Amino acid sequence: MRPATIGLAVLSGYLVAARSPYDIPNAEWDALNITVGGRLARGVPFSRACFSSVGINVTGVESNEECTAIQRGYGSGTFRASKFGSAIETQWETCQKTNEGCLLDPNSPTNANAFNPPKTCHQGGVSPYYIAIETAGDVSGAFAFSKRTGVPLVIKNSGHDYTGRSLAPGTLALWINYSTSFVSEGCNVPGAPVMTFGAGQDMGSIYEFAEQHNVTFIGGSGKTVGAAGGWVQGGGHSVLSNKYGMGVDRVRQFRVVTPDGVPRVANSCQNTDLFWALRGGGGGTFGVVMEASIEVVPHAALQWELEASSGNLTAILGLITNVAINSDKWVRDGWGGYIYPTYSIVANPSLSAQQAKESLKDLTNFLTKHGIKYNWHEFPSFMPLFETIVAAPIPFGVNAAIASRLIPVDKFAPLIKPVTVAKTLETFTLAAGKFAFFLTSPFNYKSTEETSIAPAWRDAIWHAVVLADWAYDASSIAAKLAYTQAELAIAPLRLLTPGGSSYQNEGDVYEPNWETSFWGSNYDRLRELKQKFDPDGLLDCWHCVGWKGKNTPIASCYF
């Protein structure tokens, strides 16, 4: 069933300056708890149960049973998504500036040196209070509380957030983790049904539902990604985006509670400016989305997929050159996919077996020549492909700094430029150590509607991502060095694409000129709409539209 929608008056009164939640009297919290039906709780660090020594204001208890469960699920994205105090990248559970947190050893979660005294569990970057949101009334109550008391808000879905926007010290978090039943509805687009789902649903659940109903949902590659949250509101790329577009292209409606406490329906017929802002303006910015309706593909969308793996750096560098030279052709042939250092997968929803093999002939010849193993697969539907994709080496439960860049088609088209691109990417690869090249842009999808993502997405062929990690028990200096490494690694691609763009959901935390990089020419209008729908700035997050800057509670643990 759908979350309850209730009519509420516009919030009145004056905005109070930001205050620490620890300064708010218990009576205020008790009243809020009544307002939200008893769903207010203390935010406990993910690994708290393993520690006997805790810092100031840390709640929860030591528990051998719970600690064992945490140790077993420490590297599981699914397990982490079920716990409020967790993040996919663990540095966001900590206060990086003070190097205080509550982490286990990701390589050996049972390593007692990580949690036995003198190790202490600190609150770190985990919001000390949260509401398990179920209804629009919960959200309205939270907005009213924040405006009255000055306690800042953040919005958390699954915690699949690379830039730390869903947890913050000194805040009240709205945890959108409830599950509502799916509703498969028709719409006025012939042959194009729409799937409607609550904001707590993740990709894994949605794909399973779609498989059961013989439709394909065009979504992300992570099972725990919240489909109605930052993924679609930030753009939402997919292995099938080349043909079917991004999440923002396919969404048909949002049910959202704006910061004035009013539940609204945003689509192409009503609240159209809000609809535009939500289609690319970023999560946690314009309101709390309670439900999304996204167009699905009626039939199985995938025909052919090629999977390859290699651990040889020389071969990897040669592969980059081969792919760069052929990328213009391949993207026009409809290919999409993911290229990692030791594992790659590309898929095509349109070509026949013979056409697919002919299209990738240069690639397979290269793979054969260098002894790189590869396999062809034909899937009857999307779900088996998704299971193959999620087998890719994406780490969970570790500290990681990332940066990204969109590489446009004009860098690939002329004969000489692919070689230049390849050399730049080789420099990038050698500097980065860990990288991924995503062929997930909507290059062949001709959008007929406006969205607020960076226009650079429409001409991009590659979305290049670099990752630099550091040890769970390393110093703040090591963390800073990792962010610097990511910045240096992405620098050649920034030089290759002056004035270009990066994907806000997978961008450098310290992205220079972030407004232009993340939204391009759309930022000014987004800023105006932020002022319209959130004039008091109740929703604020790092490098989001209308960000208030570094001198705020939500930014206190960034460098």
XYZ file of C-alpha atoms in Angstrom, residues 71-516:
446
model
C 31.134 -8.891 11.947
C 29.509 -11.385 9.578
C 27.715 -8.662 7.648
C 30.423 -6.001 7.762
C 31.169 -6.168 4.045
C 27.585 -6.780 2.942
C 25.797 -3.875 1.289
C 22.437 -5.477 2.027
C 23.160 -5.892 5.740
C 24.522 -2.371 5.996
C 21.464 -0.895 4.312
C 19.290 -2.413 7.050
C 21.123 -0.551 9.838
C 20.681 3.172 10.392
C 24.207 3.897 11.654
C 25.987 2.447 8.630
C 27.339 3.778 5.349
C 28.601 2.000 2.245
C 31.863 3.943 2.593
C 32.764 3.845 6.250
C 34.542 7.187 6.509
C 31.082 8.788 6.618
C 30.396 6.931 9.876
C 33.370 8.788 11.342
C 34.351 12.391 11.923
C 37.260 12.528 9.507
C 38.508 15.874 10.757
C 38.983 14.576 14.331
C 39.611 10.950 13.296
C 36.910 9.682 15.666
C 34.637 6.812 14.731
C 33.565 3.283 15.506
C 34.985 1.018 12.796
C 36.047 -2.613 12.584
C 38.841 -4.021 10.442
C 37.171 -4.644 7.036
C 39.789 -7.273 6.125
C 39.170 -9.158 9.364
C 36.082 -7.887 11.229
C 36.800 -10.218 14.162
C 40.201 -8.588 14.732
C 39.883 -7.601 18.398
C 42.573 -4.950 18.070
C 39.964 -2.803 16.339
C 37.419 -2.809 19.178
C 38.994 -3.916 22.455
C 40.234 -1.222 24.884
C 41.881 1.187 24.548
C 39.871 1.473 21.310
C 36.762 3.584 21.880
C 33.536 3.855 19.900
C 32.724 7.487 19.104
C 29.531 8.918 17.634
C 31.608 10.228 14.730
C 29.534 11.311 11.753
C 26.417 9.349 12.703
C 23.338 11.483 13.302
C 22.467 11.160 17.011
C 18.705 11.049 16.375
C 16.602 9.700 13.531
C 12.994 9.122 12.568
C 12.083 5.904 10.758
C 9.848 7.622 8.217
C 6.627 5.881 7.195
C 4.160 8.644 6.359
C 4.066 12.134 4.953
C 2.981 13.249 8.420
C 6.298 12.013 9.844
C 8.169 14.241 7.414
C 5.968 17.255 8.096
C 6.496 16.779 11.819
C 10.256 16.648 11.340
C 10.283 19.842 9.272
C 8.207 21.644 11.914
C 10.519 20.397 14.675
C 13.634 21.535 12.805
C 12.212 24.971 12.106
C 11.115 25.416 15.719
C 14.239 24.080 17.454
C 17.030 24.763 14.961
C 18.187 21.122 14.840
C 19.522 20.493 11.293
C 18.080 17.710 9.138
C 19.596 15.139 6.799
C 17.884 12.504 4.655
C 19.146 8.911 4.643
C 17.890 6.126 2.418
C 20.138 3.069 2.040
C 23.423 4.805 2.867
C 24.698 4.152 -0.666
C 26.187 7.623 -0.718
C 29.731 8.440 -1.802
C 29.858 12.058 -0.617
C 28.539 11.854 2.940
C 25.190 13.591 2.492
C 23.045 11.071 4.378
C 24.753 11.125 7.789
C 26.020 14.163 9.675
C 26.977 14.977 13.271
C 24.568 17.073 15.282
C 21.551 16.365 13.087
C 18.152 14.711 13.070
C 18.043 12.199 10.220
C 14.968 11.170 8.271
C 15.532 7.477 7.511
C 13.531 6.456 4.444
C 13.817 2.702 4.882
C 10.230 1.473 5.051
C 8.803 -0.879 2.428
C 5.485 -0.452 0.686
C 3.854 -2.761 -1.798
C 4.603 -2.262 -5.462
C 1.848 -1.089 -7.765
C 2.280 -1.800 -11.461
C 0.201 0.830 -13.198
C -0.508 1.763 -16.785
C -0.032 5.245 -18.114
C -0.862 7.275 -21.166
C 2.289 6.172 -22.980
C 1.243 3.304 -25.303
C 2.860 0.019 -24.351
C 4.840 1.587 -21.526
C 3.648 0.543 -18.049
C 4.767 2.405 -14.950
C 5.973 0.870 -11.702
C 5.043 2.804 -8.557
C 6.963 2.113 -5.355
C 7.721 3.569 -1.940
C 10.971 5.399 -1.312
C 12.353 2.603 0.866
C 12.531 0.083 -1.959
C 15.971 -0.910 -3.222
C 17.102 -2.042 -6.655
C 17.279 -5.717 -5.737
C 13.631 -5.828 -4.645
C 12.484 -3.821 -7.652
C 14.324 -6.045 -10.126
C 12.803 -9.154 -8.559
C 9.319 -7.646 -8.785
C 9.910 -6.616 -12.405
C 11.156 -10.104 -13.291
C 8.025 -11.663 -11.823
C 5.848 -9.338 -13.922
C 7.773 -9.716 -17.193
C 8.991 -6.121 -17.325
C 12.445 -4.552 -17.052
C 13.256 -1.711 -14.687
C 16.123 0.442 -15.979
C 18.122 0.889 -12.790
C 21.521 0.885 -11.134
C 24.042 -1.881 -10.553
C 23.888 -2.039 -6.743
C 21.251 -4.139 -4.983
C 21.000 -1.786 -2.017
C 20.642 1.469 -3.964
C 17.381 3.235 -3.088
C 15.577 3.633 -6.409
C 13.499 6.692 -5.445
C 16.273 8.468 -3.553
C 19.544 10.015 -4.642
C 19.932 7.589 -7.553
C 17.037 8.946 -9.614
C 17.085 12.460 -8.134
C 20.753 12.774 -9.058
C 20.421 11.318 -12.552
C 20.471 7.545 -12.272
C 22.686 5.765 -14.803
C 22.326 2.123 -15.846
C 24.014 -0.470 -18.025
C 20.991 -0.001 -20.327
C 20.938 3.821 -20.288
C 22.415 4.054 -23.779
C 19.152 2.790 -25.257
C 16.571 3.499 -22.555
C 17.837 6.662 -20.891
C 18.634 7.498 -17.283
C 16.385 7.347 -14.253
C 15.464 11.022 -14.651
C 14.305 10.321 -18.209
C 11.968 7.534 -17.144
C 10.403 8.881 -13.944
C 6.818 10.002 -14.486
C 5.811 11.216 -11.032
C 7.004 11.876 -7.491
C 4.997 12.124 -4.294
C 7.056 14.438 -2.130
C 6.797 16.428 1.094
C 8.391 19.840 0.637
C 10.030 21.739 3.538
C 6.839 23.723 4.169
C 5.331 20.435 5.363
C 2.932 20.069 2.434
C 2.606 16.725 0.582
C 2.693 17.346 -3.163
C 2.401 15.420 -6.404
C 5.032 16.469 -8.945
C 4.748 15.429 -12.574
C 4.511 16.936 -16.054
C 1.039 18.332 -15.313
C 1.298 19.768 -11.798
C 4.157 21.239 -9.797
C 6.148 21.012 -13.001
C 9.008 23.166 -11.745
C 9.429 20.939 -8.697
C 9.263 17.884 -10.974
C 12.062 19.328 -13.094
C 14.181 20.045 -10.020
C 13.710 16.525 -8.665
C 14.768 15.079 -12.014
C 18.468 15.687 -11.539
C 18.778 18.409 -8.894
C 20.010 15.916 -6.307
C 18.646 14.083 -3.294
C 18.116 15.665 0.113
C 17.540 19.103 -1.379
C 14.003 19.968 -2.506
C 11.939 17.717 -0.262
C 11.474 14.170 0.965
C 10.303 11.841 -1.784
C 7.811 9.303 -0.454
C 6.978 7.519 -3.689
C 8.118 7.399 -7.315
C 6.483 6.172 -10.507
C 8.978 5.132 -13.173
C 8.337 3.829 -16.670
C 9.463 0.246 -17.280
C 10.207 -1.719 -20.438
C 7.390 -4.196 -21.178
C 9.584 -7.098 -22.293
C 12.999 -8.556 -21.589
C 15.471 -5.945 -22.711
C 18.803 -7.772 -22.971
C 20.076 -9.970 -25.798
C 23.858 -10.248 -25.608
C 26.570 -9.676 -23.022
C 30.356 -10.110 -23.050
C 32.315 -10.609 -19.839
C 36.112 -10.413 -19.605
C 38.706 -10.468 -16.827
C 42.440 -9.747 -16.573
C 44.953 -8.949 -13.855
C 47.755 -7.896 -16.203
C 48.420 -4.139 -16.117
C 50.037 -4.083 -19.577
C 47.001 -5.806 -21.026
C 44.704 -3.438 -19.142
C 46.465 -0.395 -20.605
C 46.214 -1.914 -24.063
C 42.554 -2.623 -23.460
C 41.980 1.041 -22.629
C 43.496 2.057 -25.967
C 41.393 -0.497 -27.824
C 38.200 0.608 -26.128
C 38.975 4.310 -26.615
C 39.572 3.828 -30.339
C 36.322 1.897 -30.750
C 34.087 3.713 -28.262
C 32.449 6.032 -30.793
C 31.356 3.037 -32.889
C 30.339 0.866 -29.960
C 28.178 3.479 -28.287
C 26.341 4.038 -31.561
C 25.837 0.272 -31.810
C 24.064 0.407 -28.443
C 26.604 -1.056 -26.020
C 26.707 -0.186 -22.338
C 28.689 -1.582 -19.449
C 31.388 -1.356 -16.811
C 35.158 -1.668 -17.187
C 37.146 -2.377 -14.013
C 40.891 -3.121 -13.685
C 40.409 -6.890 -13.489
C 36.843 -7.391 -14.636
C 34.692 -5.904 -17.380
C 31.193 -6.464 -18.669
C 29.390 -4.902 -21.626
C 25.829 -5.564 -22.718
C 23.597 -4.765 -25.670
C 19.777 -4.898 -25.670
C 19.363 -4.586 -29.432
C 21.823 -6.616 -31.512
C 21.509 -10.211 -32.672
C 24.214 -12.733 -31.784
C 26.002 -12.282 -35.093
C 25.683 -8.494 -34.993
C 27.009 -8.373 -31.428
C 30.072 -10.454 -32.240
C 30.784 -8.456 -35.383
C 30.428 -5.177 -33.474
C 32.987 -6.215 -30.840
C 35.329 -8.051 -33.202
C 38.260 -5.687 -32.540
C 37.819 -6.163 -28.814
C 37.588 -9.957 -28.868
C 40.607 -10.144 -31.186
C 42.564 -8.076 -28.663
C 41.414 -10.237 -25.755
C 42.375 -13.427 -27.580
C 45.789 -12.044 -28.558
C 46.628 -11.173 -24.948
C 45.228 -14.347 -23.429
C 42.437 -12.539 -21.597
C 39.532 -14.813 -20.790
C 36.108 -13.740 -21.972
C 32.662 -15.258 -22.283
C 29.572 -14.530 -24.331
C 26.192 -14.864 -22.656
C 22.650 -14.522 -23.885
C 20.076 -13.769 -21.197
C 16.312 -14.158 -21.562
C 15.724 -11.206 -19.217
C 17.553 -8.521 -17.267
C 17.713 -10.263 -13.865
C 20.483 -12.760 -14.770
C 22.561 -9.897 -16.171
C 22.058 -7.926 -12.978
C 23.287 -10.878 -10.921
C 26.393 -10.974 -13.127
C 26.998 -7.250 -12.713
C 26.723 -7.304 -8.922
C 29.449 -9.954 -8.860
C 31.855 -7.186 -9.916
C 34.535 -6.173 -7.367
C 32.837 -3.193 -5.712
C 33.945 -2.834 -2.064
C 31.573 -2.247 0.852
C 32.501 -1.335 4.387
C 35.781 0.410 3.558
C 37.114 3.959 3.468
C 37.233 5.276 -0.092
C 37.639 8.618 -1.867
C 36.295 8.866 -5.407
C 36.285 11.358 -8.248
C 34.737 11.209 -11.712
C 34.514 12.857 -15.111
C 32.172 12.649 -18.084
C 34.074 12.268 -21.364
C 32.155 13.613 -24.388
C 31.925 12.094 -27.845
C 33.980 14.846 -29.466
C 37.040 13.481 -27.656
C 36.624 10.161 -29.486
C 35.347 10.962 -32.987
C 38.351 12.221 -35.051
C 41.017 9.642 -35.819
C 43.758 11.214 -33.694
C 41.698 12.013 -30.594
C 40.987 8.457 -29.369
C 44.731 7.909 -29.076
C 45.009 11.129 -27.061
C 42.140 9.962 -24.883
C 43.781 6.574 -24.438
C 47.099 8.104 -23.369
C 45.302 10.377 -20.933
C 43.382 7.422 -19.542
C 46.578 5.417 -19.213
C 48.062 8.239 -17.125
C 44.842 8.289 -15.136
C 44.995 4.502 -14.627
C 48.610 4.447 -13.505
C 47.997 7.305 -11.071
C 44.760 5.951 -9.694
C 45.485 2.307 -9.121
C 41.747 1.649 -8.856
C 39.409 2.892 -11.544
C 36.246 2.180 -13.473
C 35.047 3.351 -16.862
C 31.257 3.256 -17.113
C 29.584 3.146 -20.518
C 26.299 4.244 -18.978
C 25.413 7.550 -20.611
C 22.082 8.039 -22.448
C 23.910 8.643 -25.730
C 21.389 6.996 -28.070
C 18.330 7.919 -26.027
C 16.594 10.950 -27.452
C 14.889 12.597 -24.510
C 11.749 14.575 -25.303
C 11.483 16.128 -21.836
C 13.663 18.508 -19.872
C 15.612 17.309 -16.862
C 17.993 19.139 -14.539
C 21.033 16.861 -14.822
C 24.211 18.315 -16.294
C 23.640 18.679 -20.065
C 27.055 17.042 -20.571
C 25.437 13.657 -19.923
C 23.713 13.804 -23.323
C 26.973 13.947 -25.287
C 29.086 11.765 -23.023
C 30.357 8.341 -23.997
C 32.245 7.489 -20.823
C 31.738 8.172 -17.138
C 35.222 7.649 -15.680
C 35.629 7.031 -11.943
C 38.746 6.774 -9.779
C 38.939 5.362 -6.256
C 41.605 5.755 -3.566
C 41.249 3.989 -0.218
C 42.907 4.061 3.202
C 43.038 1.821 6.250
C 40.217 1.783 8.781
C 42.603 2.771 11.577
C 44.719 5.271 9.625
C 45.183 8.892 10.620
C 43.379 11.942 9.291
C 46.536 12.672 7.314
C 46.133 9.363 5.467
C 42.524 10.231 4.682
C 43.556 13.622 3.293
C 46.214 11.939 1.158
C 43.614 9.588 -0.311
C 41.406 12.510 -1.353
C 44.479 14.182 -2.833
C 45.348 11.002 -4.724
C 41.855 10.884 -6.199
C 42.107 14.542 -7.185
C 45.501 14.050 -8.850
C 44.303 10.936 -10.648
C 41.273 12.681 -12.139
C 43.270 15.799 -13.078
C 44.278 14.550 -16.570
C 40.624 14.025 -17.430
C 39.715 17.492 -16.171
C 42.421 18.907 -18.423
C 41.067 16.850 -21.311
C 37.551 18.228 -20.724
C 37.866 21.912 -19.707
C 34.553 23.322 -18.519
C 33.174 19.789 -18.445
C 31.117 17.867 -15.931
C 31.211 15.230 -13.248
C 28.417 13.020 -11.900
C 27.212 14.513 -8.619
C 26.451 11.106 -7.082
C 29.942 9.802 -7.805
C 31.980 12.991 -7.836
C 34.973 14.275 -5.938
C 33.912 15.295 -2.425
C 36.106 18.356 -2.898
C 35.168 18.960 -6.550
C 36.348 22.409 -7.725
C 33.620 24.571 -9.262
C 31.143 21.945 -8.136
C 28.029 23.932 -9.112
C 29.039 24.000 -12.774
